[in-house]
């Protein structure tokens, strides 16, 4: 059954990029070029209240999304199974 | 010892020129503080601001610092900046940035891989580079901050930016690193990541350095002083139980294709000390 990686709790993100790096490793890449997850600092956030935003490329579903979910230290993601 | 050239992006603020230099003979300095001190010796007359990464940055967890080496009125200082910049420099295909001279007007350095654009201060650094692949260092209130959060101890960066007329530095890295034995690398990566309970810092919910899951409260102000091997690699001081384990260090370096010997590692502190003595 296909699985979808969902950003359920973006407010918990600490910007460590472990998810993006894990996804790249699964593609046997080291670096962020062509990354299927991108982590941005929200430049509107005020000093002392840093926030991050994430973007996921739909092609992420071809990877082991359970591993990506698990490597996030803050539980930002959920994995949903689809029919 | 196998020689791997160190790629250094040399930026002349006065002339608005830059060049990438490849040094074949800096292998024994490993990276980070070792490389930074040697580059300070080589560029001493130009009063450089140096950002140097190590062989593990961008490749292994808890190795997320960047050595910043400056000449503070004759005293050579090394401080360590967290955040994402070590990964960006590594993914730009570089080992160090050497920024020297003084800009004639307030300047933002927009660095993408080995290229530099000299922008004037009207450019907002947050709009330069590639989102998701960049690090931004800029004045935020009275402080120089990386990613709006990370800084260095003792306000050394503030002084350097003021003296050199720099109002921001943006580093974007879009290169990919090749590793011969990827399976072995990945196995080692996971093994080290699984040792996170050996870190001497508490997990938190603060902005985290890239490739470190801790989100600790200590990374905000960076580091100063400590173990020269850690600072050459350039690993976090709170991961010292992992990265002062010589077996782990050799495994990491070997899988990346560096063929250092025990003698090379043992010689490092003396080499750094001698280099520092020559420039102090």
Coordinates of C-alpha atoms in Angstrom, one line a residue, chain A residues 11-41:
Chain A
X11 CA 5.7 24.2 14.4
X12 CA 7.9 21.5 16.1
X13 CA 10.6 21.7 13.4
X14 CA 14.0 22.8 14.8
X15 CA 15.6 23.1 11.3
X16 CA 18.1 20.2 11.7
X17 CA 17.6 19.0 8.2
X18 CA 17.9 15.4 9.3
X19 CA 14.8 14.6 7.1
X20 CA 16.2 16.2 4.0
X21 CA 19.6 14.5 4.5
X22 CA 18.0 11.1 5.1
X23 CA 15.9 11.4 1.9
X24 CA 19.0 12.3 0.0
X25 CA 20.9 9.3 1.5
X26 CA 18.1 7.0 0.3
X27 CA 18.8 8.4 -3.2
X28 CA 22.5 7.7 -2.5
X29 CA 23.2 11.4 -2.7
X30 CA 25.2 13.6 -0.2
X31 CA 24.3 17.3 -0.6
X32 CA 21.0 19.2 -1.0
X33 CA 20.9 19.5 -4.8
X34 CA 17.6 17.9 -6.0
X35 CA 16.5 17.4 -2.4
X36 CA 12.9 16.1 -2.1
X37 CA 12.5 17.8 1.3
X38 CA 13.5 21.4 1.7
X39 CA 13.7 23.2 5.1
X40 CA 13.4 27.0 5.2
X41 CA 13.8 29.5 8.0

